[in-house]
Tab-separated table of C-alpha atoms and ligand atoms in Angstrom:
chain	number	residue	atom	x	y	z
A	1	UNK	CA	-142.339	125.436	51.092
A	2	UNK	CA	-144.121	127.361	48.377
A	3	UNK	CA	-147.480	127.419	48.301
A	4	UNK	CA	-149.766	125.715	45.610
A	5	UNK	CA	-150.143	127.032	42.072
A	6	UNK	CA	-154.056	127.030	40.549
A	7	UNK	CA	-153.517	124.027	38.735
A	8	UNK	CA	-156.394	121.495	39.004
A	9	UNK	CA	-155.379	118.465	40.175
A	10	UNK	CA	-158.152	116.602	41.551
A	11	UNK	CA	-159.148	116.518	45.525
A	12	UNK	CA	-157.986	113.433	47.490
A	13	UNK	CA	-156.492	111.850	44.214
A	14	UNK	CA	-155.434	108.570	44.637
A	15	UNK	CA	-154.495	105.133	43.615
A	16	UNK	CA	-158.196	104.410	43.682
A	17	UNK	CA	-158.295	107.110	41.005
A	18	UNK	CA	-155.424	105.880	38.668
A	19	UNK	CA	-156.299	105.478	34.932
A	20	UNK	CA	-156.496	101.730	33.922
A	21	UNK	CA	-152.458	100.956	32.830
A	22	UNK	CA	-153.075	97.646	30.803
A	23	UNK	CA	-150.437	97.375	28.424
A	24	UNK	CA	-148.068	100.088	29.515
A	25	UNK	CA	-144.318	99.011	30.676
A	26	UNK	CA	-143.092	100.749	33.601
A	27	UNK	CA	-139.875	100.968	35.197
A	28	UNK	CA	-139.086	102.009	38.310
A	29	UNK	CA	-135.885	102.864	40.493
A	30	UNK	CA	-135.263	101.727	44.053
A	31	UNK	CA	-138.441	99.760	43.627
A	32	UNK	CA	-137.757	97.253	46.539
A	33	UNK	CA	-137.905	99.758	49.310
A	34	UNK	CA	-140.264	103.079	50.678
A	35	UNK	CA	-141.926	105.124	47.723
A	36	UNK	CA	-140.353	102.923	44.975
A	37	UNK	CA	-141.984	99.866	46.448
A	38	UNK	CA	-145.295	101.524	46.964
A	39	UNK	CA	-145.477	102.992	43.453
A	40	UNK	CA	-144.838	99.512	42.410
A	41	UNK	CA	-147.389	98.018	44.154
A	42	UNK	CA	-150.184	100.767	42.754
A	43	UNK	CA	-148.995	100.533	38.952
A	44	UNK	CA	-149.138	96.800	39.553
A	45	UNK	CA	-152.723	96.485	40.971
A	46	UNK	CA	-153.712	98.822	37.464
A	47	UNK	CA	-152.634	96.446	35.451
A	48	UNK	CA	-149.028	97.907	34.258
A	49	UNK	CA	-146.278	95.669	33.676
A	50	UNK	CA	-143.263	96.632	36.008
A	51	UNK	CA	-139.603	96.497	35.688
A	52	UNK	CA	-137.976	96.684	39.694
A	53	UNK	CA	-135.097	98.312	38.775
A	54	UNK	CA	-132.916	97.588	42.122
A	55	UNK	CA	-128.973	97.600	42.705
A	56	UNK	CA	-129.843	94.401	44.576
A	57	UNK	CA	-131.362	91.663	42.815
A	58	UNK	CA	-132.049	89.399	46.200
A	59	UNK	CA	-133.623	92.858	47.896
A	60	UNK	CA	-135.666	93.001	44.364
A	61	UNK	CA	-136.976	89.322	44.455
A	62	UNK	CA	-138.035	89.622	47.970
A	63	UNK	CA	-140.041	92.578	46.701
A	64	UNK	CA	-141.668	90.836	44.317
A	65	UNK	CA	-142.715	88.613	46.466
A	66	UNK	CA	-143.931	90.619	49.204
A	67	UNK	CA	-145.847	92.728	46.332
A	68	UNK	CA	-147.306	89.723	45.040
A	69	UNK	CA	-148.240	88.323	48.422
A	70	UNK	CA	-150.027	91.709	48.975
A	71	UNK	CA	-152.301	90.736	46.096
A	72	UNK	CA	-155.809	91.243	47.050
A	73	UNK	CA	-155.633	93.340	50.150
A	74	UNK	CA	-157.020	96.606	49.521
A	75	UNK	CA	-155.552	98.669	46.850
A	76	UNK	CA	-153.276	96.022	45.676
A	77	UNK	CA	-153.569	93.207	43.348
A	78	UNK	CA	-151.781	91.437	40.465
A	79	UNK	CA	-153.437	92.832	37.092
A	80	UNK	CA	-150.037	93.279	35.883
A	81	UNK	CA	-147.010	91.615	35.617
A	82	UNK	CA	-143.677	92.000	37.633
A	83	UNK	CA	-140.053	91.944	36.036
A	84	UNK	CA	-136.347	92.304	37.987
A	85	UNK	CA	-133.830	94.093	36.271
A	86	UNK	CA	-130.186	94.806	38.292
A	87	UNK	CA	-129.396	98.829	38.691
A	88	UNK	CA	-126.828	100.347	40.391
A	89	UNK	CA	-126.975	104.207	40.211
A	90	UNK	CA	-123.989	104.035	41.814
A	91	UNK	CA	-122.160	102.353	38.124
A	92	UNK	CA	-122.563	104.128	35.394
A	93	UNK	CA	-121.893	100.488	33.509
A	94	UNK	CA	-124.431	99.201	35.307
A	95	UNK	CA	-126.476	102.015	34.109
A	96	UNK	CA	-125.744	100.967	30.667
A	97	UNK	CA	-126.407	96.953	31.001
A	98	UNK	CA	-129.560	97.846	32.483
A	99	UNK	CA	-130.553	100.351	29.805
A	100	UNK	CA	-129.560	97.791	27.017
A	101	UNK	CA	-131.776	95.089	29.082
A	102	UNK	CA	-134.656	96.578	28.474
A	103	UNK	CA	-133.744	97.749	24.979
A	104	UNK	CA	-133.559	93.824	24.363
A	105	UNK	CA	-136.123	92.697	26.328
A	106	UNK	CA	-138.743	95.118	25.494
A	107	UNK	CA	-137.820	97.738	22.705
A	108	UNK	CA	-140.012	100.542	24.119
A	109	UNK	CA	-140.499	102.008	27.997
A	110	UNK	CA	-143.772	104.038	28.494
A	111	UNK	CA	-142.365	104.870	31.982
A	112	UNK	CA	-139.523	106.195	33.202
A	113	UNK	CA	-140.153	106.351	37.301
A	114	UNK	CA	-136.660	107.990	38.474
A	115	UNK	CA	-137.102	107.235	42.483
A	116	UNK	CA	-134.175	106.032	44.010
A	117	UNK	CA	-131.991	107.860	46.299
A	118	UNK	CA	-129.587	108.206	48.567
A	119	UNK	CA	-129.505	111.050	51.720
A	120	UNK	CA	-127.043	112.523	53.416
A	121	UNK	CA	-123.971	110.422	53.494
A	122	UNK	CA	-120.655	111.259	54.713
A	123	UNK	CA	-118.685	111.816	51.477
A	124	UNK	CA	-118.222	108.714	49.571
A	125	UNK	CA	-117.687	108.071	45.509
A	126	UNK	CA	-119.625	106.102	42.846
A	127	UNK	CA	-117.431	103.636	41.040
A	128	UNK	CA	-116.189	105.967	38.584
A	129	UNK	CA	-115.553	108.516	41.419
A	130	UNK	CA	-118.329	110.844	41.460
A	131	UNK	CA	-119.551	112.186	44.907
A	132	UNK	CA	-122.484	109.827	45.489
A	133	UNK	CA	-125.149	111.623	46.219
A	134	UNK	CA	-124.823	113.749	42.626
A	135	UNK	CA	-124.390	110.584	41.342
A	136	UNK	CA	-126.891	108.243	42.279
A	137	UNK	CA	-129.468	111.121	42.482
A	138	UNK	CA	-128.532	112.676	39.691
A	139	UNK	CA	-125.453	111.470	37.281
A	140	UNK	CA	-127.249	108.344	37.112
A	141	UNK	CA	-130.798	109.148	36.952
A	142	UNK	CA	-129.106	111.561	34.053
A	143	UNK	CA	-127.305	108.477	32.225
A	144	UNK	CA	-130.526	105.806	32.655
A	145	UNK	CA	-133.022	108.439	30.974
A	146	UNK	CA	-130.620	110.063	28.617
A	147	UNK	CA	-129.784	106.186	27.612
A	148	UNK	CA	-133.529	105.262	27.309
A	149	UNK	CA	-135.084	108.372	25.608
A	150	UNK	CA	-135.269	106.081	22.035
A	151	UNK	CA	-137.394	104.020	23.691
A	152	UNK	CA	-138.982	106.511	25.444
A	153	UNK	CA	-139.984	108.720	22.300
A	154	UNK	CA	-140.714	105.720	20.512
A	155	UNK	CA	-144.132	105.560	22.851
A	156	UNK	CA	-146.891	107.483	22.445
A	157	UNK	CA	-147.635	109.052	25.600
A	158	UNK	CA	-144.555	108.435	27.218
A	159	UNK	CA	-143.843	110.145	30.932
A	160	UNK	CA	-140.591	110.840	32.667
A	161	UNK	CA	-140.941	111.797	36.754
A	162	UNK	CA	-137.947	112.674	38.681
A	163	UNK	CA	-138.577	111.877	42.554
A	164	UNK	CA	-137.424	114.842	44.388
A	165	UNK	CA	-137.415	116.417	48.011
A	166	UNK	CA	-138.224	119.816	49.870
A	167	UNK	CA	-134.497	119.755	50.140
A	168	UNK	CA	-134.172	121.023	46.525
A	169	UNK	CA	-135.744	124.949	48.124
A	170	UNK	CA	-132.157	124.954	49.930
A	171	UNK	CA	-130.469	123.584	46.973
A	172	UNK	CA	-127.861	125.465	44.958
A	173	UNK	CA	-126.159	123.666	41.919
A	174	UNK	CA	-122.570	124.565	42.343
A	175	UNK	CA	-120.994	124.091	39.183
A	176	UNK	CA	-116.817	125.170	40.518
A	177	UNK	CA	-117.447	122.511	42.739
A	178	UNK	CA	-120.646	119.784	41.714
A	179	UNK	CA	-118.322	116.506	43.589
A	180	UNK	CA	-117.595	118.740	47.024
A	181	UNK	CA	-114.145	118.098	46.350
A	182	UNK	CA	-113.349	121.549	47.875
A	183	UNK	CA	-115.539	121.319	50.395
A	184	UNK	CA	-118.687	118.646	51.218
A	185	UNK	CA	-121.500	119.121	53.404
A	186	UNK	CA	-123.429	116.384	53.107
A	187	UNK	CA	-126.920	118.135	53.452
A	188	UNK	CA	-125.760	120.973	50.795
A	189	UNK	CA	-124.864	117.975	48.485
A	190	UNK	CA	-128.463	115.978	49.131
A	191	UNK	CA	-130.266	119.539	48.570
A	192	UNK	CA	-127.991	120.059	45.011
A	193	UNK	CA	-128.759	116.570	43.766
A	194	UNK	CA	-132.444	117.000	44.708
A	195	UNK	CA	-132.380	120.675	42.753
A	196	UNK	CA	-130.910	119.062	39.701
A	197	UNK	CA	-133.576	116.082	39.419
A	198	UNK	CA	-136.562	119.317	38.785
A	199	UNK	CA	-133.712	120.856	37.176
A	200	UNK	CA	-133.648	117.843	35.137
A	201	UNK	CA	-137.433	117.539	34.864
A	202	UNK	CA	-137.497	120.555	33.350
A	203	UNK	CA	-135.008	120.794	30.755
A	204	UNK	CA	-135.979	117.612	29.605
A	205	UNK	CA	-139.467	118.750	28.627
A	206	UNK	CA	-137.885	121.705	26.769
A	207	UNK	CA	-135.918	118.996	24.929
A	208	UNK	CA	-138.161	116.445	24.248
A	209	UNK	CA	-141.975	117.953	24.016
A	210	UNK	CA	-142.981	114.654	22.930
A	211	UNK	CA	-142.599	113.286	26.494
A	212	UNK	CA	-144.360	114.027	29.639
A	213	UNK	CA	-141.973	115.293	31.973
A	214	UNK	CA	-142.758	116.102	35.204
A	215	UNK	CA	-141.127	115.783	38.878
A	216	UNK	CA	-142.786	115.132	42.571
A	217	UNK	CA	-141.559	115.260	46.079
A	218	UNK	CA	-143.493	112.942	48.994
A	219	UNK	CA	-143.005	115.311	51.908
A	220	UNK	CA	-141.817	113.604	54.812
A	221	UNK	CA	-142.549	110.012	54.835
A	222	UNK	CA	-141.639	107.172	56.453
A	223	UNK	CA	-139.072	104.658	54.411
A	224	UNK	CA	-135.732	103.038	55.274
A	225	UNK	CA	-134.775	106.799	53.738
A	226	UNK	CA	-133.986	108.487	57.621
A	227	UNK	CA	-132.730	105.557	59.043
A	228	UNK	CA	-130.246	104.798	56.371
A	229	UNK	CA	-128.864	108.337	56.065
A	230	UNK	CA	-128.593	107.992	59.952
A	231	UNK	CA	-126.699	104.454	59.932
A	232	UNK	CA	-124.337	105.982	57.566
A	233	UNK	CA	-123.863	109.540	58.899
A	234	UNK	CA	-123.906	108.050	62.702
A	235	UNK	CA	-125.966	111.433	63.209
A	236	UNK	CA	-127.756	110.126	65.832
A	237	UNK	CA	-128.925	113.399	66.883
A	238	UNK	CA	-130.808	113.485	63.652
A	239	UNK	CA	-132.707	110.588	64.268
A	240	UNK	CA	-134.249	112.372	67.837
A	241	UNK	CA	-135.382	114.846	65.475
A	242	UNK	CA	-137.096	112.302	62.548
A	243	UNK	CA	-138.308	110.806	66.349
A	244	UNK	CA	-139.723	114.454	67.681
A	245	UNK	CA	-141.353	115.048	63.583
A	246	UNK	CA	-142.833	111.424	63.367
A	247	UNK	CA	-146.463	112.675	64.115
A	248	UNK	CA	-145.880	114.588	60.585
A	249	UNK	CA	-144.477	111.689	59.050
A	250	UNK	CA	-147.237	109.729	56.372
A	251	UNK	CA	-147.021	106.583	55.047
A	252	UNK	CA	-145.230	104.931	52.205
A	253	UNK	CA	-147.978	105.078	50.117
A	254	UNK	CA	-149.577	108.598	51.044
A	255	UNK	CA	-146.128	109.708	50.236
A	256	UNK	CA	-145.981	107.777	47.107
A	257	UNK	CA	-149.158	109.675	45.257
A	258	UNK	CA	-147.604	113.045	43.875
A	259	UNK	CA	-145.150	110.776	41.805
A	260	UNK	CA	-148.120	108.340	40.439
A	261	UNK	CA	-150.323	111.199	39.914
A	262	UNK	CA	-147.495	112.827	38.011
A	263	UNK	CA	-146.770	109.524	36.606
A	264	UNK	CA	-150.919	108.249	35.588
A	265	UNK	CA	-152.976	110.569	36.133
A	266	UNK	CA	-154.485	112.796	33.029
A	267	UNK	CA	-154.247	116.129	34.711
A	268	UNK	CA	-150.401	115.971	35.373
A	269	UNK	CA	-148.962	118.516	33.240
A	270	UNK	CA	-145.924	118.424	30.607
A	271	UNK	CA	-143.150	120.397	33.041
A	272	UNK	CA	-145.166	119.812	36.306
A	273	UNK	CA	-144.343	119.569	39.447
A	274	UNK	CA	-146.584	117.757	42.382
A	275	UNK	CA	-146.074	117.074	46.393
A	276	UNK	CA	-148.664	117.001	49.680
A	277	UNK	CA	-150.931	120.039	49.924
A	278	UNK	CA	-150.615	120.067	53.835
A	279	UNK	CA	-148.360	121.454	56.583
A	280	UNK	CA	-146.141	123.529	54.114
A	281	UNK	CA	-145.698	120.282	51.898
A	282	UNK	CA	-144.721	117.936	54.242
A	283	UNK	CA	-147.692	115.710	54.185
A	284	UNK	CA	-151.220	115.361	52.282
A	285	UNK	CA	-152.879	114.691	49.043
A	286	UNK	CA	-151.167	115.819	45.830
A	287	UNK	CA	-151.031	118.926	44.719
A	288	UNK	CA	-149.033	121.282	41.900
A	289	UNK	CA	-146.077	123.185	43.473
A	290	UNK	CA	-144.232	125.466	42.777
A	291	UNK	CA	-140.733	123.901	42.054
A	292	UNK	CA	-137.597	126.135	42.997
A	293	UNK	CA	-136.932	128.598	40.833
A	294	UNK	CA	-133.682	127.548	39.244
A	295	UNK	CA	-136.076	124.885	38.166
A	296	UNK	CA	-137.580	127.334	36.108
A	297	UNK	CA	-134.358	128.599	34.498
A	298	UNK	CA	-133.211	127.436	31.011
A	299	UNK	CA	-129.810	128.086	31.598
A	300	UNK	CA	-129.209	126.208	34.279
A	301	UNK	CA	-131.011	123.272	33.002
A	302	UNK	CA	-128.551	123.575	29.487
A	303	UNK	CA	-125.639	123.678	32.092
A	304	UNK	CA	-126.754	120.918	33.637
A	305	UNK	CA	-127.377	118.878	31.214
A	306	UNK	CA	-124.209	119.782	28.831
A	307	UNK	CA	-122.076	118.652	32.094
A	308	UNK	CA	-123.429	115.738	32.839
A	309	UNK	CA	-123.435	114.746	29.164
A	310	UNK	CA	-119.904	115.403	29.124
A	311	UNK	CA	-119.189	113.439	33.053
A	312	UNK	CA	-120.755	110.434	31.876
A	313	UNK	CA	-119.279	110.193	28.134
A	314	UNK	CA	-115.965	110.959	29.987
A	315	UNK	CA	-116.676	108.424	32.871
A	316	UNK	CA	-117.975	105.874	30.869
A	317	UNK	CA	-117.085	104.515	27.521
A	318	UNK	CA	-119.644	102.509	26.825
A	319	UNK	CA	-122.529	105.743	27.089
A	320	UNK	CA	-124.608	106.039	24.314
A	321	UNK	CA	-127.991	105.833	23.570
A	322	UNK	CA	-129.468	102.155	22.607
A	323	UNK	CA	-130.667	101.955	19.099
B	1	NAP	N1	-139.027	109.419	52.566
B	1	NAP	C1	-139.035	110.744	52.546
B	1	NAP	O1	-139.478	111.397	53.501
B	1	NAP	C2	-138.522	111.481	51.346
B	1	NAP	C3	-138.594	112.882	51.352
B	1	NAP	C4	-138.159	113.581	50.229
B	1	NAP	C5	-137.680	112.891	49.128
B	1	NAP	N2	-137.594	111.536	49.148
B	1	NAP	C6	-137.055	110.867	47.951
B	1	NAP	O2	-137.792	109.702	47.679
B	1	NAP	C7	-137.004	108.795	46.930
B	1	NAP	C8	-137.253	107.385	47.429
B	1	NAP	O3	-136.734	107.254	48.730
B	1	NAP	P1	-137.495	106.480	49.889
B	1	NAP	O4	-137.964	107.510	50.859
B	1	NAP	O5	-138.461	105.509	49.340
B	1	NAP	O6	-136.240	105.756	50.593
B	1	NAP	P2	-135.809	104.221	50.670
B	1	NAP	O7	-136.885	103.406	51.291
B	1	NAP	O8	-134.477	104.248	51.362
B	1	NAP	O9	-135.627	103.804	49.162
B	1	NAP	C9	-134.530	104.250	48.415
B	1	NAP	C10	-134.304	103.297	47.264
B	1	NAP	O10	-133.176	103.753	46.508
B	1	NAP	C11	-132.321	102.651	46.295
B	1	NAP	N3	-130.941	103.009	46.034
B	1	NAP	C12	-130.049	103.608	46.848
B	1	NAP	N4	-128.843	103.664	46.250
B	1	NAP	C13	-128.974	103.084	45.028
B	1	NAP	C14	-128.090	102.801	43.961
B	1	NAP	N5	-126.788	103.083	44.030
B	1	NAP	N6	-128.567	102.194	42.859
B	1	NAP	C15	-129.878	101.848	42.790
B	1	NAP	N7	-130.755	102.049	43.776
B	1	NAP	C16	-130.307	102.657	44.888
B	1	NAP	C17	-132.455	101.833	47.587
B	1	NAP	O11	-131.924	100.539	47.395
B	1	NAP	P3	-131.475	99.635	48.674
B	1	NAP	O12	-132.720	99.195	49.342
B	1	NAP	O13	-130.699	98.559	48.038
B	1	NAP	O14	-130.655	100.534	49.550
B	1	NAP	C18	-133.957	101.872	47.741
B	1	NAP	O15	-134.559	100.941	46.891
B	1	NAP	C19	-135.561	109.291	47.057
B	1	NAP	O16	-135.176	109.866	45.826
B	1	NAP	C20	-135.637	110.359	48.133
B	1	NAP	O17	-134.684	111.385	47.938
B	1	NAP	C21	-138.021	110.819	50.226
């Protein structure tokens, strides 16, 4: 992985070292498993209040209870408040009910925590028959933010982090062929959907300079992430690598501090772009990386983002930005 730019971020940042979050709304994707869950938990013990954004809303509850059961163990604790909202990535409707939800419910968003994913499946289709990996990681990630930027610009200080992978450095958008309808490789699609979420970051900055948009990769850590893509792919010999690597592996929560700092933290940067400073990125404390370079290219983030404008107003009638 690239190495570090000379940004300062601060030394061992973490939760510890979050700014106070009374008052802000947060909402999170995938927040009832891995990094989404652990993000949760941190925003929660600062005093945020946080939507769990989950495409299950038993998987969501049981997450709320588990975080607030965790209240008052170290680094947790309850100063906020905790809200279920149902989100399937996978729906582009469902995209839309939930981004109307909190248009009703709330009127404003001060964070926009795009962390769900999916990796590595054999190739399957999102309801409106996207390949799912471009759109769960991507399409809808797209749809939710593009949906919620009026509430988004509506509040001052608002930040928008896109939670990708190492996998976007072997990334390539291919735009003849963004569904692998011609031909799939499941690890090529995982790497293009996790090169258009910093593809994403950045062309929404250059869209929006109002907003704080950033993106962050965990490095390896361990979630139900490896042992779902392995369930689905039946790649077992996968899993005796993720078995041979699990000395490299962090925690949840180690992994879970490049997106909070890029979420909280004062030093994050509009356009930044944060994982672990160790082992080539695979594990640490956070740090500014260098994102891949397409990342860095306007064109390909005006591509991106006129396409998958046009895929979801196509896909989905009811896409449009709530008032
Ligand atoms: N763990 C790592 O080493 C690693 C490395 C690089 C990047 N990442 C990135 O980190 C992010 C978080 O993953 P994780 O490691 O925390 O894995 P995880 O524990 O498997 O969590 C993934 C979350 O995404 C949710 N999700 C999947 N499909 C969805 C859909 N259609 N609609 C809504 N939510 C959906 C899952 O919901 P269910 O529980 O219902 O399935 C779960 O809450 C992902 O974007 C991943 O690409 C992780």
């Amino acid at each position: 992985m690239p190495p570090s730019q000379a940004v300062a971020v601060p030394a061992r940042w973490s939760g510890a070292a979050m700014p106070d979050q009374s008052g802000r709304l947060a909402l999170i994707t995938g927040a009832n498993s891995g990094l989404g869950l652990e993000s949760a938990r941190a925003l929660l013990a600062r005093g945020a209040t946080v939507v769990l954004a989950c495409r299950s809303l038993e998987r969501a509850e049981a997450a709320r209870q588990e975080l607030l059961a965790g209240a008052g163990s170290a680094g947790s604790g309850t100063a906020g408040e905790l809200e279920l909202l149902e989100l399937d990535l996978a729906d582009l409707d469902s995209v839309v009910r939930a981004a109307n939800t909190v248009a009703e419910r709330h009127g404003r968003l001060d964070l926009l925590l795009n962390n769900a994913g999916v990796m590595a499946p054999p190739r399957q289709l999102t309801r409106q028959g996207f390949e799912l990996q471009f759109g769960v990681n991507h399409l809808g990630h797209y749809a939710l933010t593009r949906l919620l930027l009026p509430l988004l610009e509506a509040s001052a200080g608002a930040r928008v982090v896109q939670v990708t992978s190492g996998a976007q450095y072997f990334g390539r958008l291919d735009f003849d062929d963004l569904q692998g309808e011609r031909r799939y490789d499941r690890w090529a699609a995982y790497g293009q959907s996790k090169l258009a979420n910093v593809v994403l970051a950045h062309e929404l900055q250059r869209r929006c300079p109002g907003l704080l948009s950033a993106a962050a990769h965990p490095g390896l850590a361990r979630t139900n992430l490896q042992p779902a893509s392995i369930a689905a792919s039946g790649a077992r010999f996968e899993g005796t690598i993720y078995r041979l690597l699990d000395p490299l592996f962090q925690s949840a929560a180690q992994g879970a501090l490049p997106q909070l700092f890029a979420a909280t933290a004062a030093e994050a940067e509009s356009a930044g772009h944060y994982g672990p400073n160790q082992f080539g990125g695979m594990r640490g404390w956070p740090a500014a990386v260098r994102p891949a370079p397409a990342a860095l290219d306007p064109a390909q983030g005006e591509r991106l983002w006129q396409v998958s404008e046009e895929l979801c107003r196509r896909a989905c009638p009811g896409f449009a930005p709530v008032a």
